[in-house]
Amino acid sequence: TKSSDSKDEL
Amino acid sequence: MNIFRLAGDMTHLASVLVLLLKIHTIKSCAGVSLKTQELYAIVFATRYLDILTSFVSIYNTLMKLIFLGSSFSIVWYMKYHKTVRRTYDRDQDTFRHWFLMLPCLLLALLIHEKFTFFEVLWTFSLYLEAVAILPQLVLLQRTRNIDNLTGQYIFLLGGYRGFYILNWIYRYFTEPHYVHWITWIAGLVQTLLYADFFYYYFLSWKNNKKLQLPA
């Protein structure tokens, strides 16, 4: 799981 | 984007706007912890470092700007506005919030998803957000009762993280590989911290009397 995708949340 | 996350973001937005409105309108910050507001400004500053480098959506960037702007405005009002700053009871708001930041920083250096500057600071902001409300809750215990705007502020702030937990559950079941233990555990701890406040808030609402927190 790329950790960058979790950055779509505020 | 799902309804839980949108509800969470709107509740979070409402919490900061309620507080900013209160301070701007009545020119008073009585009952508000400056320490908590400073921690939130640091949370947003370290959470949104990537605001210039990574673009997710207009909504995402706009909300980041609003959260950054409102949290720093609240700190500015409480520290520098000639009228508001006089209503800040500094001798009650004595939580040593630097003692919160250091463990969060150490924990972020130990437990993170990637060991990069941005990722460690982002993880730090998650841990810090979980405990940022503590100075405010301690201040409420000291001042014994709270005016309803501060109560609403905390209620909305707790609600936002509650909605986010629903959002994480929803995304876990609808998006394969959506697993972020660090975010989930930090968010859960944060919501649990509000749980007892919610309990007393509900009691005061049910008995229709002023919110009295136990000593």
mmCIF file with all atom_site columns, N, CA and C in Angstrom, chain A, chain B residues 5 60 113 119 167-168 171 177-178 180:
data_model
loop_
_atom_site.group_PDB
_atom_site.id
_atom_site.type_symbol
_atom_site.label_atom_id
_atom_site.label_alt_id
_atom_site.label_comp_id
_atom_site.label_asym_id
_atom_site.label_entity_id
_atom_site.label_seq_id
_atom_site.pdbx_PDB_ins_code
_atom_site.Cartn_x
_atom_site.Cartn_y
_atom_site.Cartn_z
_atom_site.occupancy
_atom_site.B_iso_or_equiv
_atom_site.pdbx_formal_charge
_atom_site.auth_seq_id
_atom_site.auth_comp_id
_atom_site.auth_asym_id
_atom_site.auth_atom_id
_atom_site.pdbx_PDB_model_num
ATOM 1  N N  . THR A 1 1   ? 0.873   -1.193 0.000  1.00 0.00 ? 1   THR A N  1
ATOM 2  C CA . THR A 1 1   ? 0.000   0.000  0.000  1.00 0.00 ? 1   THR A CA 1
ATOM 3  C C  . THR A 1 1   ? 0.902   1.232  0.000  1.00 0.00 ? 1   THR A C  1
ATOM 4  N N  . LYS A 1 2   ? 0.865   1.955  -1.133 1.00 0.00 ? 2   LYS A N  1
ATOM 5  C CA . LYS A 1 2   ? 1.671   3.192  -1.192 1.00 0.00 ? 2   LYS A CA 1
ATOM 6  C C  . LYS A 1 2   ? 1.151   4.131  -0.111 1.00 0.00 ? 2   LYS A C  1
ATOM 7  N N  . SER A 1 3   ? 2.077   4.667  0.677  1.00 0.00 ? 3   SER A N  1
ATOM 8  C CA . SER A 1 3   ? 1.560   5.532  1.747  1.00 0.00 ? 3   SER A CA 1
ATOM 9  C C  . SER A 1 3   ? 1.080   6.843  1.139  1.00 0.00 ? 3   SER A C  1
ATOM 10 N N  . SER A 1 4   ? 1.467   7.143  -0.101 1.00 0.00 ? 4   SER A N  1
ATOM 11 C CA . SER A 1 4   ? 1.063   8.466  -0.626 1.00 0.00 ? 4   SER A CA 1
ATOM 12 C C  . SER A 1 4   ? -0.451  8.494  -0.856 1.00 0.00 ? 4   SER A C  1
ATOM 13 N N  . ASP A 1 5   ? -1.082  7.312  -1.082 1.00 0.00 ? 5   ASP A N  1
ATOM 14 C CA . ASP A 1 5   ? -2.524  7.407  -1.375 1.00 0.00 ? 5   ASP A CA 1
ATOM 15 C C  . ASP A 1 5   ? -3.285  7.829  -0.125 1.00 0.00 ? 5   ASP A C  1
ATOM 16 N N  . SER A 1 6   ? -2.665  7.636  1.048  1.00 0.00 ? 6   SER A N  1
ATOM 17 C CA . SER A 1 6   ? -3.431  8.033  2.245  1.00 0.00 ? 6   SER A CA 1
ATOM 18 C C  . SER A 1 6   ? -3.438  9.545  2.371  1.00 0.00 ? 6   SER A C  1
ATOM 19 N N  . LYS A 1 7   ? -2.687  10.225 1.502  1.00 0.00 ? 7   LYS A N  1
ATOM 20 C CA . LYS A 1 7   ? -2.634  11.676 1.654  1.00 0.00 ? 7   LYS A CA 1
ATOM 21 C C  . LYS A 1 7   ? -3.810  12.358 0.971  1.00 0.00 ? 7   LYS A C  1
ATOM 22 N N  . ASP A 1 8   ? -4.795  11.569 0.546  1.00 0.00 ? 8   ASP A N  1
ATOM 23 C CA . ASP A 1 8   ? -5.938  12.246 -0.077 1.00 0.00 ? 8   ASP A CA 1
ATOM 24 C C  . ASP A 1 8   ? -6.909  12.724 1.006  1.00 0.00 ? 8   ASP A C  1
ATOM 25 N N  . GLU A 1 9   ? -6.590  12.387 2.260  1.00 0.00 ? 9   GLU A N  1
ATOM 26 C CA . GLU A 1 9   ? -7.483  12.832 3.348  1.00 0.00 ? 9   GLU A CA 1
ATOM 27 C C  . GLU A 1 9   ? -6.873  14.046 4.041  1.00 0.00 ? 9   GLU A C  1
ATOM 28 N N  . LEU A 1 10  ? -7.773  14.835 4.649  1.00 0.00 ? 10  LEU A N  1
ATOM 29 C CA . LEU A 1 10  ? -7.279  16.074 5.296  1.00 0.00 ? 10  LEU A CA 1
ATOM 30 C C  . LEU A 1 10  ? -6.644  15.740 6.641  1.00 0.00 ? 10  LEU A C  1
ATOM 31 N N  . ARG B 2 5   ? -16.643 10.937 5.138  1.00 0.00 ? 5   ARG B N  1
ATOM 32 C CA . ARG B 2 5   ? -15.488 11.825 5.134  1.00 0.00 ? 5   ARG B CA 1
ATOM 33 C C  . ARG B 2 5   ? -15.953 13.267 4.900  1.00 0.00 ? 5   ARG B C  1
ATOM 34 N N  . ASN B 2 60  ? -9.501  19.674 -1.677 1.00 0.00 ? 60  ASN B N  1
ATOM 35 C CA . ASN B 2 60  ? -8.462  19.311 -0.720 1.00 0.00 ? 60  ASN B CA 1
ATOM 36 C C  . ASN B 2 60  ? -7.575  20.517 -0.408 1.00 0.00 ? 60  ASN B C  1
ATOM 37 N N  . GLU B 2 113 ? 5.173   5.110  8.215  1.00 0.00 ? 113 GLU B N  1
ATOM 38 C CA . GLU B 2 113 ? 5.043   4.227  7.040  1.00 0.00 ? 113 GLU B CA 1
ATOM 39 C C  . GLU B 2 113 ? 6.290   4.297  6.165  1.00 0.00 ? 113 GLU B C  1
ATOM 40 N N  . GLU B 2 119 ? 7.070   12.308 5.552  1.00 0.00 ? 119 GLU B N  1
ATOM 41 C CA . GLU B 2 119 ? 6.258   11.240 6.141  1.00 0.00 ? 119 GLU B CA 1
ATOM 42 C C  . GLU B 2 119 ? 6.369   11.258 7.666  1.00 0.00 ? 119 GLU B C  1
ATOM 43 N N  . ASN B 2 167 ? -15.538 6.724  8.046  1.00 0.00 ? 167 ASN B N  1
ATOM 44 C CA . ASN B 2 167 ? -14.944 6.815  6.706  1.00 0.00 ? 167 ASN B CA 1
ATOM 45 C C  . ASN B 2 167 ? -13.891 5.743  6.500  1.00 0.00 ? 167 ASN B C  1
ATOM 46 N N  . TRP B 2 168 ? -13.032 5.515  7.523  1.00 0.00 ? 168 TRP B N  1
ATOM 47 C CA . TRP B 2 168 ? -11.968 4.502  7.387  1.00 0.00 ? 168 TRP B CA 1
ATOM 48 C C  . TRP B 2 168 ? -12.567 3.097  7.295  1.00 0.00 ? 168 TRP B C  1
ATOM 49 N N  . ARG B 2 171 ? -13.961 2.803  3.781  1.00 0.00 ? 171 ARG B N  1
ATOM 50 C CA . ARG B 2 171 ? -12.922 2.658  2.756  1.00 0.00 ? 171 ARG B CA 1
ATOM 51 C C  . ARG B 2 171 ? -12.238 1.301  2.870  1.00 0.00 ? 171 ARG B C  1
ATOM 52 N N  . HIS B 2 177 ? -6.719  -2.979 -0.436 1.00 0.00 ? 177 HIS B N  1
ATOM 53 C CA . HIS B 2 177 ? -5.399  -2.467 -0.004 1.00 0.00 ? 177 HIS B CA 1
ATOM 54 C C  . HIS B 2 177 ? -5.487  -1.150 0.736  1.00 0.00 ? 177 HIS B C  1
ATOM 55 N N  . TYR B 2 178 ? -6.697  -0.718 1.128  1.00 0.00 ? 178 TYR B N  1
ATOM 56 C CA . TYR B 2 178 ? -6.724  0.526  1.907  1.00 0.00 ? 178 TYR B CA 1
ATOM 57 C C  . TYR B 2 178 ? -6.522  0.161  3.379  1.00 0.00 ? 178 TYR B C  1
ATOM 58 N N  . HIS B 2 180 ? -4.348  1.587  6.756  1.00 0.00 ? 180 HIS B N  1
ATOM 59 C CA . HIS B 2 180 ? -3.434  2.574  7.357  1.00 0.00 ? 180 HIS B CA 1
ATOM 60 C C  . HIS B 2 180 ? -3.568  2.523  8.877  1.00 0.00 ? 180 HIS B C  1
#
